[in-house]
Amino acid sequence: MKLRKIQNGVILEEVQDFDAKHIFECGQCFRWERQQDGSYTGIAFGRVLNVLSDTAAGTVALKNTNEDEFFKIWQHYFDLNRDYGAIKAELAQDPVLATAIQYGEGIRILNQDPWELLVSFLMSINKSIPLISQNIRDLSRMYGSPVYFEGRQYDTFPGPEALAGTDLNEIKACRAGFRCRYIHEAAKLVASGQICLERIKAMPTESAKEALMTVIGVGPKVADCILLFSMQKYDSYPVDVWIKRVTEYFYFDGSVSHRDIRQFAREKFGDLAGFAQQYLFYYARELKINK
DNA sequence: AAACAGGAACCAC
DNA sequence: GTGGTTCCTGTT
């Protein structure tokens, strides 16, 4: 990979395995919006960024940033030091994954902020992606700080103190219903230090998962998402309705329990289960697999 | 306009 | 430990 500076941004050249659409639409994040020109604008770690990838040319243009910030934040955020070619080659030994990878070949697993993901996936319970995005936008507008880019206001994700210090009934204005209580409780746990997400991140997958599930509202699926998308636990395999359907469709003859699906993934994909999950999720949604 | 979409808690058994 | 019901908001 090469980096070239431009006015208010950088251009990455000779980039492998990077497609903004695949990255931002494989279910791992909620704060990136597609623009007219096919680029995506979003906010992470307090910064607004615009991303335009050209897979044929092997370039990625990052706007509203600079070289320093790229090396400090975005290089790790986009997981640019990982060889996705090797991961795909390994997974493609399985014929189903080989096809799924053709659909989402430019997927990368983002390194997101654990606190933001804890709240985002509490927000996601029993809800579909557009609604989750809307609720997170509202919550950030209410409790985050404004950042402006190209005449538009974006809002940073609120810290635990901001949410812990407010009244539960106020949080309910973001229309997240019963999830507001979970979010408020989580904020109090993290703000008070009773839960330390960095310490959980340092644990092995299984104990980290148990620790996360002590938080009210965090079940197996939400925990797996936090582990995979913000704690680099790539052996996690979050099972939502899409993953349940696609796994049953290709690997089982009919309906099986969540427990059996997770066990299957562990045995079949091992340490790469999380990557497999992302390719399969994207594939399932492209195919619109139902029931 | 009734049906449906989407995970976890909670309570039986 | 499994199965059924409820929670809440929005879309089709």
PDB file of C-alpha atoms (C1' of nucleotides) in Angstrom:
ATOM      1  CA  MET A   1       0.000   0.000   0.000  1.00  0.00           C
ATOM      2  CA  LYS A   2       1.172   3.496  -0.848  1.00  0.00           C
ATOM      3  CA  LEU A   3      -0.100   6.755   0.580  1.00  0.00           C
ATOM      4  CA  ARG A   4      -0.404  10.024  -1.321  1.00  0.00           C
ATOM      5  CA  LYS A   5      -1.385  13.323   0.318  1.00  0.00           C
ATOM      6  CA  ILE A   6      -4.075  15.465  -1.241  1.00  0.00           C
ATOM      7  CA  GLN A   7      -5.889  18.627  -0.208  1.00  0.00           C
ATOM      8  CA  ASN A   8      -7.741  17.737   3.024  1.00  0.00           C
ATOM      9  CA  GLY A   9      -7.170  14.017   2.712  1.00  0.00           C
ATOM     10  CA  VAL A  10      -5.093  11.076   1.582  1.00  0.00           C
ATOM     11  CA  ILE A  11      -5.275   8.606  -1.253  1.00  0.00           C
ATOM     12  CA  LEU A  12      -4.266   5.020  -0.637  1.00  0.00           C
ATOM     13  CA  GLU A  13      -2.897   3.161  -3.629  1.00  0.00           C
ATOM     14  CA  GLU A  14      -2.282  -0.523  -4.293  1.00  0.00           C
ATOM     15  CA  VAL A  15      -4.899  -1.449  -1.691  1.00  0.00           C
ATOM     16  CA  GLN A  16      -6.118  -5.028  -1.700  1.00  0.00           C
ATOM     17  CA  ASP A  17      -9.502  -6.265  -0.547  1.00  0.00           C
ATOM     18  CA  PHE A  18     -11.212  -2.956   0.185  1.00  0.00           C
ATOM     19  CA  ASP A  19     -14.701  -2.154  -1.064  1.00  0.00           C
ATOM     20  CA  ALA A  20     -16.521   0.557   0.867  1.00  0.00           C
ATOM     21  CA  LYS A  21     -19.950  -0.882   0.050  1.00  0.00           C
ATOM     22  CA  HIS A  22     -18.967  -4.313   1.323  1.00  0.00           C
ATOM     23  CA  ILE A  23     -17.326  -2.930   4.446  1.00  0.00           C
ATOM     24  CA  PHE A  24     -20.136  -0.609   5.458  1.00  0.00           C
ATOM     25  CA  GLU A  25     -23.026  -2.867   4.513  1.00  0.00           C
ATOM     26  CA  CYS A  26     -22.102  -6.186   6.057  1.00  0.00           C
ATOM     27  CA  GLY A  27     -23.857  -5.494   9.339  1.00  0.00           C
ATOM     28  CA  GLN A  28     -20.942  -4.426  11.503  1.00  0.00           C
ATOM     29  CA  CYS A  29     -21.579  -0.662  11.694  1.00  0.00           C
ATOM     30  CA  PHE A  30     -24.467   1.805  11.666  1.00  0.00           C
ATOM     31  CA  ARG A  31     -22.998   5.257  11.207  1.00  0.00           C
ATOM     32  CA  TRP A  32     -21.834   5.284   7.576  1.00  0.00           C
ATOM     33  CA  GLU A  33     -24.124   6.736   4.924  1.00  0.00           C
ATOM     34  CA  ARG A  34     -23.886   6.167   1.212  1.00  0.00           C
ATOM     35  CA  GLN A  35     -23.580   9.379  -0.846  1.00  0.00           C
ATOM     36  CA  GLN A  36     -24.673  10.175  -4.394  1.00  0.00           C
ATOM     37  CA  ASP A  37     -21.213   9.401  -5.793  1.00  0.00           C
ATOM     38  CA  GLY A  38     -21.013   5.991  -4.098  1.00  0.00           C
ATOM     39  CA  SER A  39     -18.712   7.225  -1.366  1.00  0.00           C
ATOM     40  CA  TYR A  40     -19.591   6.835   2.315  1.00  0.00           C
ATOM     41  CA  THR A  41     -19.489   9.479   5.008  1.00  0.00           C
ATOM     42  CA  GLY A  42     -19.445   8.563   8.659  1.00  0.00           C
ATOM     43  CA  ILE A  43     -18.170   9.426  12.080  1.00  0.00           C
ATOM     44  CA  ALA A  44     -15.900   7.345  14.299  1.00  0.00           C
ATOM     45  CA  PHE A  45     -13.571   8.207  17.164  1.00  0.00           C
ATOM     46  CA  GLY A  46     -14.903  11.736  17.036  1.00  0.00           C
ATOM     47  CA  ARG A  47     -13.873  12.338  13.407  1.00  0.00           C
ATOM     48  CA  VAL A  48     -15.981  12.679  10.291  1.00  0.00           C
ATOM     49  CA  LEU A  49     -14.534  10.884   7.281  1.00  0.00           C
ATOM     50  CA  ASN A  50     -15.557  10.393   3.652  1.00  0.00           C
ATOM     51  CA  VAL A  51     -14.459   7.167   1.956  1.00  0.00           C
ATOM     52  CA  LEU A  52     -14.468   6.419  -1.767  1.00  0.00           C
ATOM     53  CA  SER A  53     -13.038   3.124  -2.955  1.00  0.00           C
ATOM     54  CA  ASP A  54     -12.199   2.141  -6.525  1.00  0.00           C
ATOM     55  CA  THR A  55     -11.624  -1.581  -6.519  1.00  0.00           C
ATOM     56  CA  ALA A  56     -10.580  -1.754 -10.195  1.00  0.00           C
ATOM     57  CA  ALA A  57      -7.848   0.829  -9.641  1.00  0.00           C
ATOM     58  CA  GLY A  58      -7.003  -0.466  -6.170  1.00  0.00           C
ATOM     59  CA  THR A  59      -7.356   2.975  -4.603  1.00  0.00           C
ATOM     60  CA  VAL A  60      -9.173   4.386  -1.614  1.00  0.00           C
ATOM     61  CA  ALA A  61      -9.691   8.140  -1.184  1.00  0.00           C
ATOM     62  CA  LEU A  62     -10.116   9.378   2.387  1.00  0.00           C
ATOM     63  CA  LYS A  63     -11.407  12.934   2.688  1.00  0.00           C
ATOM     64  CA  ASN A  64     -11.444  15.237   5.703  1.00  0.00           C
ATOM     65  CA  THR A  65      -8.322  13.754   7.248  1.00  0.00           C
ATOM     66  CA  ASN A  66      -4.526  13.941   7.001  1.00  0.00           C
ATOM     67  CA  GLU A  67      -1.491  11.678   7.094  1.00  0.00           C
ATOM     68  CA  ASP A  68      -1.036  11.865  10.877  1.00  0.00           C
ATOM     69  CA  GLU A  69      -4.642  11.022  11.567  1.00  0.00           C
ATOM     70  CA  PHE A  70      -4.542   8.215   9.031  1.00  0.00           C
ATOM     71  CA  PHE A  71      -1.726   6.482  10.864  1.00  0.00           C
ATOM     72  CA  LYS A  72      -3.195   7.262  14.267  1.00  0.00           C
ATOM     73  CA  ILE A  73      -6.807   6.259  13.631  1.00  0.00           C
ATOM     74  CA  TRP A  74      -7.881   5.030  10.224  1.00  0.00           C
ATOM     75  CA  GLN A  75      -5.171   2.542   9.410  1.00  0.00           C
ATOM     76  CA  HIS A  76      -6.179   0.458  12.406  1.00  0.00           C
ATOM     77  CA  TYR A  77      -9.890   1.245  12.068  1.00  0.00           C
ATOM     78  CA  PHE A  78      -9.920  -0.252   8.583  1.00  0.00           C
ATOM     79  CA  ASP A  79      -7.725  -3.162   9.675  1.00  0.00           C
ATOM     80  CA  LEU A  80      -5.267  -2.347   6.894  1.00  0.00           C
ATOM     81  CA  ASN A  81      -2.421  -4.398   8.290  1.00  0.00           C
ATOM     82  CA  ARG A  82      -4.301  -7.659   7.900  1.00  0.00           C
ATOM     83  CA  ASP A  83      -3.946  -9.919   4.863  1.00  0.00           C
ATOM     84  CA  TYR A  84      -7.523 -10.604   3.820  1.00  0.00           C
ATOM     85  CA  GLY A  85      -6.289 -12.448   0.737  1.00  0.00           C
ATOM     86  CA  ALA A  86      -4.870 -15.175   2.946  1.00  0.00           C
ATOM     87  CA  ILE A  87      -8.065 -15.357   5.010  1.00  0.00           C
ATOM     88  CA  LYS A  88     -10.196 -15.661   1.898  1.00  0.00           C
ATOM     89  CA  ALA A  89      -7.963 -18.322   0.398  1.00  0.00           C
ATOM     90  CA  GLU A  90      -8.290 -20.375   3.558  1.00  0.00           C
ATOM     91  CA  LEU A  91     -12.076 -19.958   3.811  1.00  0.00           C
ATOM     92  CA  ALA A  92     -12.640 -20.529   0.079  1.00  0.00           C
ATOM     93  CA  GLN A  93     -11.705 -24.166   0.498  1.00  0.00           C
ATOM     94  CA  ASP A  94     -15.321 -24.469   1.501  1.00  0.00           C
ATOM     95  CA  PRO A  95     -17.466 -24.169  -1.649  1.00  0.00           C
ATOM     96  CA  VAL A  96     -20.226 -22.141   0.013  1.00  0.00           C
ATOM     97  CA  LEU A  97     -17.717 -19.620   1.341  1.00  0.00           C
ATOM     98  CA  ALA A  98     -15.995 -19.509  -2.040  1.00  0.00           C
ATOM     99  CA  THR A  99     -19.227 -18.199  -3.549  1.00  0.00           C
ATOM    100  CA  ALA A 100     -20.042 -15.916  -0.617  1.00  0.00           C
ATOM    101  CA  ILE A 101     -16.587 -14.331  -0.908  1.00  0.00           C
ATOM    102  CA  GLN A 102     -17.220 -13.503  -4.565  1.00  0.00           C
ATOM    103  CA  TYR A 103     -20.137 -11.349  -3.428  1.00  0.00           C
ATOM    104  CA  GLY A 104     -18.385  -9.567  -0.574  1.00  0.00           C
ATOM    105  CA  GLU A 105     -14.741  -9.773  -1.620  1.00  0.00           C
ATOM    106  CA  GLY A 106     -13.945  -6.287  -0.310  1.00  0.00           C
ATOM    107  CA  ILE A 107     -15.167  -6.859   3.249  1.00  0.00           C
ATOM    108  CA  ARG A 108     -12.883  -5.911   6.119  1.00  0.00           C
ATOM    109  CA  ILE A 109     -13.755  -6.125   9.809  1.00  0.00           C
ATOM    110  CA  LEU A 110     -13.521  -2.654  11.321  1.00  0.00           C
ATOM    111  CA  ASN A 111     -11.845  -2.049  14.674  1.00  0.00           C
ATOM    112  CA  GLN A 112     -14.564  -0.040  16.360  1.00  0.00           C
ATOM    113  CA  ASP A 113     -14.899   1.408  19.850  1.00  0.00           C
ATOM    114  CA  PRO A 114     -16.139  -1.145  22.436  1.00  0.00           C
ATOM    115  CA  TRP A 115     -18.347   1.307  24.332  1.00  0.00           C
ATOM    116  CA  GLU A 116     -20.014   2.541  21.144  1.00  0.00           C
ATOM    117  CA  LEU A 117     -20.611  -1.036  20.066  1.00  0.00           C
ATOM    118  CA  LEU A 118     -22.016  -2.104  23.419  1.00  0.00           C
ATOM    119  CA  VAL A 119     -24.659   0.603  23.141  1.00  0.00           C
ATOM    120  CA  SER A 120     -25.205   0.158  19.404  1.00  0.00           C
ATOM    121  CA  PHE A 121     -25.874  -3.544  19.710  1.00  0.00           C
ATOM    122  CA  LEU A 122     -28.100  -3.066  22.756  1.00  0.00           C
ATOM    123  CA  MET A 123     -29.959  -0.698  20.457  1.00  0.00           C
ATOM    124  CA  SER A 124     -30.088  -3.387  17.755  1.00  0.00           C
ATOM    125  CA  ILE A 125     -32.097  -5.898  19.796  1.00  0.00           C
ATOM    126  CA  ASN A 126     -35.162  -6.981  17.874  1.00  0.00           C
ATOM    127  CA  LYS A 127     -34.767  -4.275  15.266  1.00  0.00           C
ATOM    128  CA  SER A 128     -33.619  -3.913  11.659  1.00  0.00           C
ATOM    129  CA  ILE A 129     -30.614  -1.952  10.439  1.00  0.00           C
ATOM    130  CA  PRO A 130     -32.242   1.293   9.159  1.00  0.00           C
ATOM    131  CA  LEU A 131     -34.055   1.754  12.458  1.00  0.00           C
ATOM    132  CA  ILE A 132     -30.929   1.083  14.477  1.00  0.00           C
ATOM    133  CA  SER A 133     -29.073   3.739  12.469  1.00  0.00           C
ATOM    134  CA  GLN A 134     -31.874   6.221  13.071  1.00  0.00           C
ATOM    135  CA  ASN A 135     -31.919   5.612  16.823  1.00  0.00           C
ATOM    136  CA  ILE A 136     -28.136   5.936  17.090  1.00  0.00           C
ATOM    137  CA  ARG A 137     -28.277   9.191  15.118  1.00  0.00           C
ATOM    138  CA  ASP A 138     -30.909  10.512  17.513  1.00  0.00           C
ATOM    139  CA  LEU A 139     -29.012   9.394  20.598  1.00  0.00           C
ATOM    140  CA  SER A 140     -25.821  11.031  19.315  1.00  0.00           C
ATOM    141  CA  ARG A 141     -27.661  14.219  18.430  1.00  0.00           C
ATOM    142  CA  MET A 142     -29.062  14.355  21.947  1.00  0.00           C
ATOM    143  CA  TYR A 143     -25.926  13.531  23.931  1.00  0.00           C
ATOM    144  CA  GLY A 144     -22.928  13.795  21.593  1.00  0.00           C
ATOM    145  CA  SER A 145     -21.092  16.845  20.267  1.00  0.00           C
ATOM    146  CA  PRO A 146     -21.632  18.365  16.826  1.00  0.00           C
ATOM    147  CA  VAL A 147     -18.970  18.088  14.124  1.00  0.00           C
ATOM    148  CA  TYR A 148     -19.493  19.794  10.764  1.00  0.00           C
ATOM    149  CA  PHE A 149     -18.502  18.529   7.344  1.00  0.00           C
ATOM    150  CA  GLU A 150     -19.585  19.904   3.971  1.00  0.00           C
ATOM    151  CA  GLY A 151     -22.373  21.913   5.532  1.00  0.00           C
ATOM    152  CA  ARG A 152     -23.853  19.022   7.433  1.00  0.00           C
ATOM    153  CA  GLN A 153     -23.917  18.314  11.129  1.00  0.00           C
ATOM    154  CA  TYR A 154     -22.663  15.002  12.420  1.00  0.00           C
ATOM    155  CA  ASP A 155     -22.545  14.088  16.087  1.00  0.00           C
ATOM    156  CA  THR A 156     -19.937  12.209  18.061  1.00  0.00           C
ATOM    157  CA  PHE A 157     -21.058   9.129  19.908  1.00  0.00           C
ATOM    158  CA  PRO A 158     -21.825  10.093  23.530  1.00  0.00           C
ATOM    159  CA  GLY A 159     -19.535   8.798  26.251  1.00  0.00           C
ATOM    160  CA  PRO A 160     -20.796   6.662  29.158  1.00  0.00           C
ATOM    161  CA  GLU A 161     -20.828   9.634  31.561  1.00  0.00           C
ATOM    162  CA  ALA A 162     -23.184  11.599  29.332  1.00  0.00           C
ATOM    163  CA  LEU A 163     -25.720   8.756  29.285  1.00  0.00           C
ATOM    164  CA  ALA A 164     -25.247   7.729  32.921  1.00  0.00           C
ATOM    165  CA  GLY A 165     -25.802  11.268  34.101  1.00  0.00           C
ATOM    166  CA  THR A 166     -29.174  11.664  32.446  1.00  0.00           C
ATOM    167  CA  ASP A 167     -32.671  10.528  33.353  1.00  0.00           C
ATOM    168  CA  LEU A 168     -33.998   7.315  31.835  1.00  0.00           C
ATOM    169  CA  ASN A 169     -37.107   9.087  30.621  1.00  0.00           C
ATOM    170  CA  GLU A 170     -34.984  11.541  28.673  1.00  0.00           C
ATOM    171  CA  ILE A 171     -33.177   8.736  26.879  1.00  0.00           C
ATOM    172  CA  LYS A 172     -36.559   7.393  25.815  1.00  0.00           C
ATOM    173  CA  ALA A 173     -36.906  10.386  23.486  1.00  0.00           C
ATOM    174  CA  CYS A 174     -34.644   8.498  21.062  1.00  0.00           C
ATOM    175  CA  ARG A 175     -37.530   6.034  20.609  1.00  0.00           C
ATOM    176  CA  ALA A 176     -35.571   2.932  21.480  1.00  0.00           C
ATOM    177  CA  GLY A 177     -38.354   1.700  23.763  1.00  0.00           C
ATOM    178  CA  PHE A 178     -37.471  -1.032  26.231  1.00  0.00           C
ATOM    179  CA  ARG A 179     -33.821  -0.907  25.107  1.00  0.00           C
ATOM    180  CA  CYS A 180     -33.377   2.502  26.755  1.00  0.00           C
ATOM    181  CA  ARG A 181     -33.247   0.856  30.172  1.00  0.00           C
ATOM    182  CA  TYR A 182     -30.478  -1.492  29.019  1.00  0.00           C
ATOM    183  CA  ILE A 183     -28.505   1.432  27.604  1.00  0.00           C
ATOM    184  CA  HIS A 184     -28.907   3.476  30.764  1.00  0.00           C
ATOM    185  CA  GLU A 185     -27.830   0.550  32.968  1.00  0.00           C
ATOM    186  CA  ALA A 186     -24.813  -0.157  30.751  1.00  0.00           C
ATOM    187  CA  ALA A 187     -23.798   3.506  30.906  1.00  0.00           C
ATOM    188  CA  LYS A 188     -23.909   3.475  34.685  1.00  0.00           C
ATOM    189  CA  LEU A 189     -21.837   0.274  34.853  1.00  0.00           C
ATOM    190  CA  VAL A 190     -19.158   1.618  32.536  1.00  0.00           C
ATOM    191  CA  ALA A 191     -19.105   5.171  33.927  1.00  0.00           C
ATOM    192  CA  SER A 192     -18.716   3.883  37.479  1.00  0.00           C
ATOM    193  CA  GLY A 193     -15.946   1.491  36.481  1.00  0.00           C
ATOM    194  CA  GLN A 194     -17.897  -1.599  37.568  1.00  0.00           C
ATOM    195  CA  ILE A 195     -17.407  -2.826  34.016  1.00  0.00           C
ATOM    196  CA  CYS A 196     -14.105  -2.128  32.257  1.00  0.00           C
ATOM    197  CA  LEU A 197     -14.375  -2.831  28.552  1.00  0.00           C
ATOM    198  CA  GLU A 198     -10.619  -2.613  27.994  1.00  0.00           C
ATOM    199  CA  ARG A 199     -10.099  -5.295  30.629  1.00  0.00           C
ATOM    200  CA  ILE A 200     -12.750  -7.470  28.973  1.00  0.00           C
ATOM    201  CA  LYS A 201     -11.052  -6.927  25.629  1.00  0.00           C
ATOM    202  CA  ALA A 202      -7.839  -8.350  27.079  1.00  0.00           C
ATOM    203  CA  MET A 203      -9.575 -11.598  28.129  1.00  0.00           C
ATOM    204  CA  PRO A 204      -9.844 -14.760  26.041  1.00  0.00           C
ATOM    205  CA  THR A 205     -13.042 -14.987  23.980  1.00  0.00           C
ATOM    206  CA  GLU A 206     -15.104 -17.219  26.256  1.00  0.00           C
ATOM    207  CA  SER A 207     -14.521 -15.309  29.499  1.00  0.00           C
ATOM    208  CA  ALA A 208     -14.894 -11.976  27.706  1.00  0.00           C
ATOM    209  CA  LYS A 209     -18.259 -13.176  26.431  1.00  0.00           C
ATOM    210  CA  GLU A 210     -19.369 -14.216  29.911  1.00  0.00           C
ATOM    211  CA  ALA A 211     -18.306 -10.850  31.300  1.00  0.00           C
ATOM    212  CA  LEU A 212     -20.259  -8.974  28.631  1.00  0.00           C
ATOM    213  CA  MET A 213     -23.344 -11.091  29.265  1.00  0.00           C
ATOM    214  CA  THR A 214     -23.494  -9.938  32.873  1.00  0.00           C
ATOM    215  CA  VAL A 215     -24.787  -6.645  31.454  1.00  0.00           C
ATOM    216  CA  ILE A 216     -28.585  -6.658  31.308  1.00  0.00           C
ATOM    217  CA  GLY A 217     -29.710  -6.843  27.673  1.00  0.00           C
ATOM    218  CA  VAL A 218     -26.522  -8.464  26.423  1.00  0.00           C
ATOM    219  CA  GLY A 219     -27.295 -11.995  25.226  1.00  0.00           C
ATOM    220  CA  PRO A 220     -25.166 -14.349  23.102  1.00  0.00           C
ATOM    221  CA  LYS A 221     -25.671 -12.515  19.799  1.00  0.00           C
ATOM    222  CA  VAL A 222     -25.048  -8.996  21.088  1.00  0.00           C
ATOM    223  CA  ALA A 223     -21.980 -10.215  22.984  1.00  0.00           C
ATOM    224  CA  ASP A 224     -20.598 -11.909  19.865  1.00  0.00           C
ATOM    225  CA  CYS A 225     -21.028  -8.700  17.854  1.00  0.00           C
ATOM    226  CA  ILE A 226     -19.154  -6.629  20.436  1.00  0.00           C
ATOM    227  CA  LEU A 227     -16.400  -9.257  20.605  1.00  0.00           C
ATOM    228  CA  LEU A 228     -15.993  -9.506  16.851  1.00  0.00           C
ATOM    229  CA  PHE A 229     -16.368  -5.875  15.827  1.00  0.00           C
ATOM    230  CA  SER A 230     -14.526  -4.108  18.637  1.00  0.00           C
ATOM    231  CA  MET A 231     -12.375  -6.642  20.488  1.00  0.00           C
ATOM    232  CA  GLN A 232     -10.712  -8.602  17.701  1.00  0.00           C
ATOM    233  CA  LYS A 233     -12.230 -11.899  18.839  1.00  0.00           C
ATOM    234  CA  TYR A 234     -12.336 -13.430  15.372  1.00  0.00           C
ATOM    235  CA  ASP A 235     -13.506 -16.817  16.605  1.00  0.00           C
ATOM    236  CA  SER A 236     -16.912 -15.252  17.417  1.00  0.00           C
ATOM    237  CA  TYR A 237     -19.820 -16.088  15.153  1.00  0.00           C
ATOM    238  CA  PRO A 238     -22.798 -13.798  15.848  1.00  0.00           C
ATOM    239  CA  VAL A 239     -26.016 -15.613  14.962  1.00  0.00           C
ATOM    240  CA  ASP A 240     -28.818 -13.284  13.902  1.00  0.00           C
ATOM    241  CA  VAL A 241     -31.793 -14.271  11.759  1.00  0.00           C
ATOM    242  CA  TRP A 242     -29.807 -13.921   8.526  1.00  0.00           C
ATOM    243  CA  ILE A 243     -26.930 -16.056   9.714  1.00  0.00           C
ATOM    244  CA  LYS A 244     -29.351 -18.628  11.079  1.00  0.00           C
ATOM    245  CA  ARG A 245     -31.123 -18.817   7.722  1.00  0.00           C
ATOM    246  CA  VAL A 246     -28.011 -18.930   5.567  1.00  0.00           C
ATOM    247  CA  THR A 247     -26.295 -21.497   7.785  1.00  0.00           C
ATOM    248  CA  GLU A 248     -29.371 -23.721   7.863  1.00  0.00           C
ATOM    249  CA  TYR A 249     -29.920 -23.281   4.128  1.00  0.00           C
ATOM    250  CA  PHE A 250     -26.432 -24.337   3.050  1.00  0.00           C
ATOM    251  CA  TYR A 251     -25.208 -26.592   5.827  1.00  0.00           C
ATOM    252  CA  PHE A 252     -28.253 -28.167   7.480  1.00  0.00           C
ATOM    253  CA  ASP A 253     -31.405 -29.850   6.348  1.00  0.00           C
ATOM    254  CA  GLY A 254     -33.962 -27.629   8.064  1.00  0.00           C
ATOM    255  CA  SER A 255     -34.177 -25.797  11.339  1.00  0.00           C
ATOM    256  CA  VAL A 256     -31.543 -26.136  14.062  1.00  0.00           C
ATOM    257  CA  SER A 257     -30.958 -24.395  17.378  1.00  0.00           C
ATOM    258  CA  HIS A 258     -28.705 -21.362  17.867  1.00  0.00           C
ATOM    259  CA  ARG A 259     -26.467 -23.518  20.027  1.00  0.00           C
ATOM    260  CA  ASP A 260     -25.948 -26.032  17.222  1.00  0.00           C
ATOM    261  CA  ILE A 261     -25.197 -23.254  14.736  1.00  0.00           C
ATOM    262  CA  ARG A 262     -22.525 -21.762  16.961  1.00  0.00           C
ATOM    263  CA  GLN A 263     -21.001 -25.180  17.531  1.00  0.00           C
ATOM    264  CA  PHE A 264     -21.025 -25.860  13.798  1.00  0.00           C
ATOM    265  CA  ALA A 265     -19.229 -22.570  13.107  1.00  0.00           C
ATOM    266  CA  ARG A 266     -16.601 -23.238  15.734  1.00  0.00           C
ATOM    267  CA  GLU A 267     -15.810 -26.645  14.281  1.00  0.00           C
ATOM    268  CA  LYS A 268     -16.026 -25.613  10.634  1.00  0.00           C
ATOM    269  CA  PHE A 269     -14.309 -22.209  10.660  1.00  0.00           C
ATOM    270  CA  GLY A 270     -12.383 -22.111  13.955  1.00  0.00           C
ATOM    271  CA  ASP A 271     -10.379 -18.928  14.436  1.00  0.00           C
ATOM    272  CA  LEU A 272     -11.773 -17.517  11.183  1.00  0.00           C
ATOM    273  CA  ALA A 273     -15.444 -17.917  12.162  1.00  0.00           C
ATOM    274  CA  GLY A 274     -15.966 -14.167  12.429  1.00  0.00           C
ATOM    275  CA  PHE A 275     -14.683 -13.534   8.921  1.00  0.00           C
ATOM    276  CA  ALA A 276     -16.858 -16.355   7.592  1.00  0.00           C
ATOM    277  CA  GLN A 277     -19.836 -14.791   9.355  1.00  0.00           C
ATOM    278  CA  GLN A 278     -19.295 -11.498   7.567  1.00  0.00           C
ATOM    279  CA  TYR A 279     -19.073 -13.032   4.102  1.00  0.00           C
ATOM    280  CA  LEU A 280     -22.118 -15.208   4.792  1.00  0.00           C
ATOM    281  CA  PHE A 281     -24.149 -12.318   6.198  1.00  0.00           C
ATOM    282  CA  TYR A 282     -23.480 -10.176   3.147  1.00  0.00           C
ATOM    283  CA  TYR A 283     -24.213 -13.127   0.844  1.00  0.00           C
ATOM    284  CA  ALA A 284     -27.473 -13.972   2.621  1.00  0.00           C
ATOM    285  CA  ARG A 285     -28.725 -10.431   2.242  1.00  0.00           C
ATOM    286  CA  GLU A 286     -27.692 -10.205  -1.395  1.00  0.00           C
ATOM    287  CA  LEU A 287     -29.558 -13.463  -2.059  1.00  0.00           C
ATOM    288  CA  LYS A 288     -32.440 -12.321   0.160  1.00  0.00           C
ATOM    289  CA  ILE A 289     -32.645 -15.779   1.662  1.00  0.00           C
ATOM    290  CA  ASN A 290     -35.949 -16.112   3.483  1.00  0.00           C
ATOM    291  CA  LYS A 291     -37.047 -18.727   6.004  1.00  0.00           C
TER     292      LYS A 291
ATOM    293  C1'  DA B   1     -54.847  -2.072   8.492  1.00  0.00           C
ATOM    294  C1'  DA B   2     -53.399  -6.406  10.186  1.00  0.00           C
ATOM    295  C1'  DA B   3     -49.109  -8.832   9.661  1.00  0.00           C
ATOM    296  C1'  DC B   4     -44.497  -8.844  10.074  1.00  0.00           C
ATOM    297  C1'  DA B   5     -39.438  -7.857  11.441  1.00  0.00           C
ATOM    298  C1'  DG B   6     -35.986  -8.343  14.903  1.00  0.00           C
ATOM    299  C1'  DG B   7     -32.862 -10.656  20.307  1.00  0.00           C
ATOM    300  C1'  DA B   8     -33.160 -11.103  25.160  1.00  0.00           C
ATOM    301  C1'  DA B   9     -35.627 -11.511  29.633  1.00  0.00           C
ATOM    302  C1'  DC B  10     -38.508 -14.075  32.192  1.00  0.00           C
ATOM    303  C1'  DC B  11     -41.156 -17.750  33.604  1.00  0.00           C
ATOM    304  C1'  DA B  12     -42.835 -22.448  33.143  1.00  0.00           C
ATOM    305  C1'  DC B  13     -41.815 -27.172  32.824  1.00  0.00           C
TER     306       DC B  13
ATOM    307  C1'  DG C   1     -31.674 -26.373  29.167  1.00  0.00           C
ATOM    308  C1'  DT C   2     -35.631 -25.929  26.182  1.00  0.00           C
ATOM    309  C1'  DG C   3     -40.187 -23.549  24.693  1.00  0.00           C
ATOM    310  C1'  DG C   4     -43.454 -19.898  24.733  1.00  0.00           C
ATOM    311  C1'  DT C   5     -44.582 -15.185  25.624  1.00  0.00           C
ATOM    312  C1'  DT C   6     -43.682 -10.363  26.019  1.00  0.00           C
ATOM    313  C1'  DC C   7     -41.196  -6.102  25.176  1.00  0.00           C
ATOM    314  C1'  DC C   8     -41.324  -1.548  21.235  1.00  0.00           C
ATOM    315  C1'  DT C   9     -41.264   0.936  16.982  1.00  0.00           C
ATOM    316  C1'  DG C  10     -41.584   1.103  12.401  1.00  0.00           C
ATOM    317  C1'  DT C  11     -42.602  -0.673   7.652  1.00  0.00           C
ATOM    318  C1'  DT C  12     -45.225  -3.332   4.201  1.00  0.00           C
TER     319       DT C  12
END
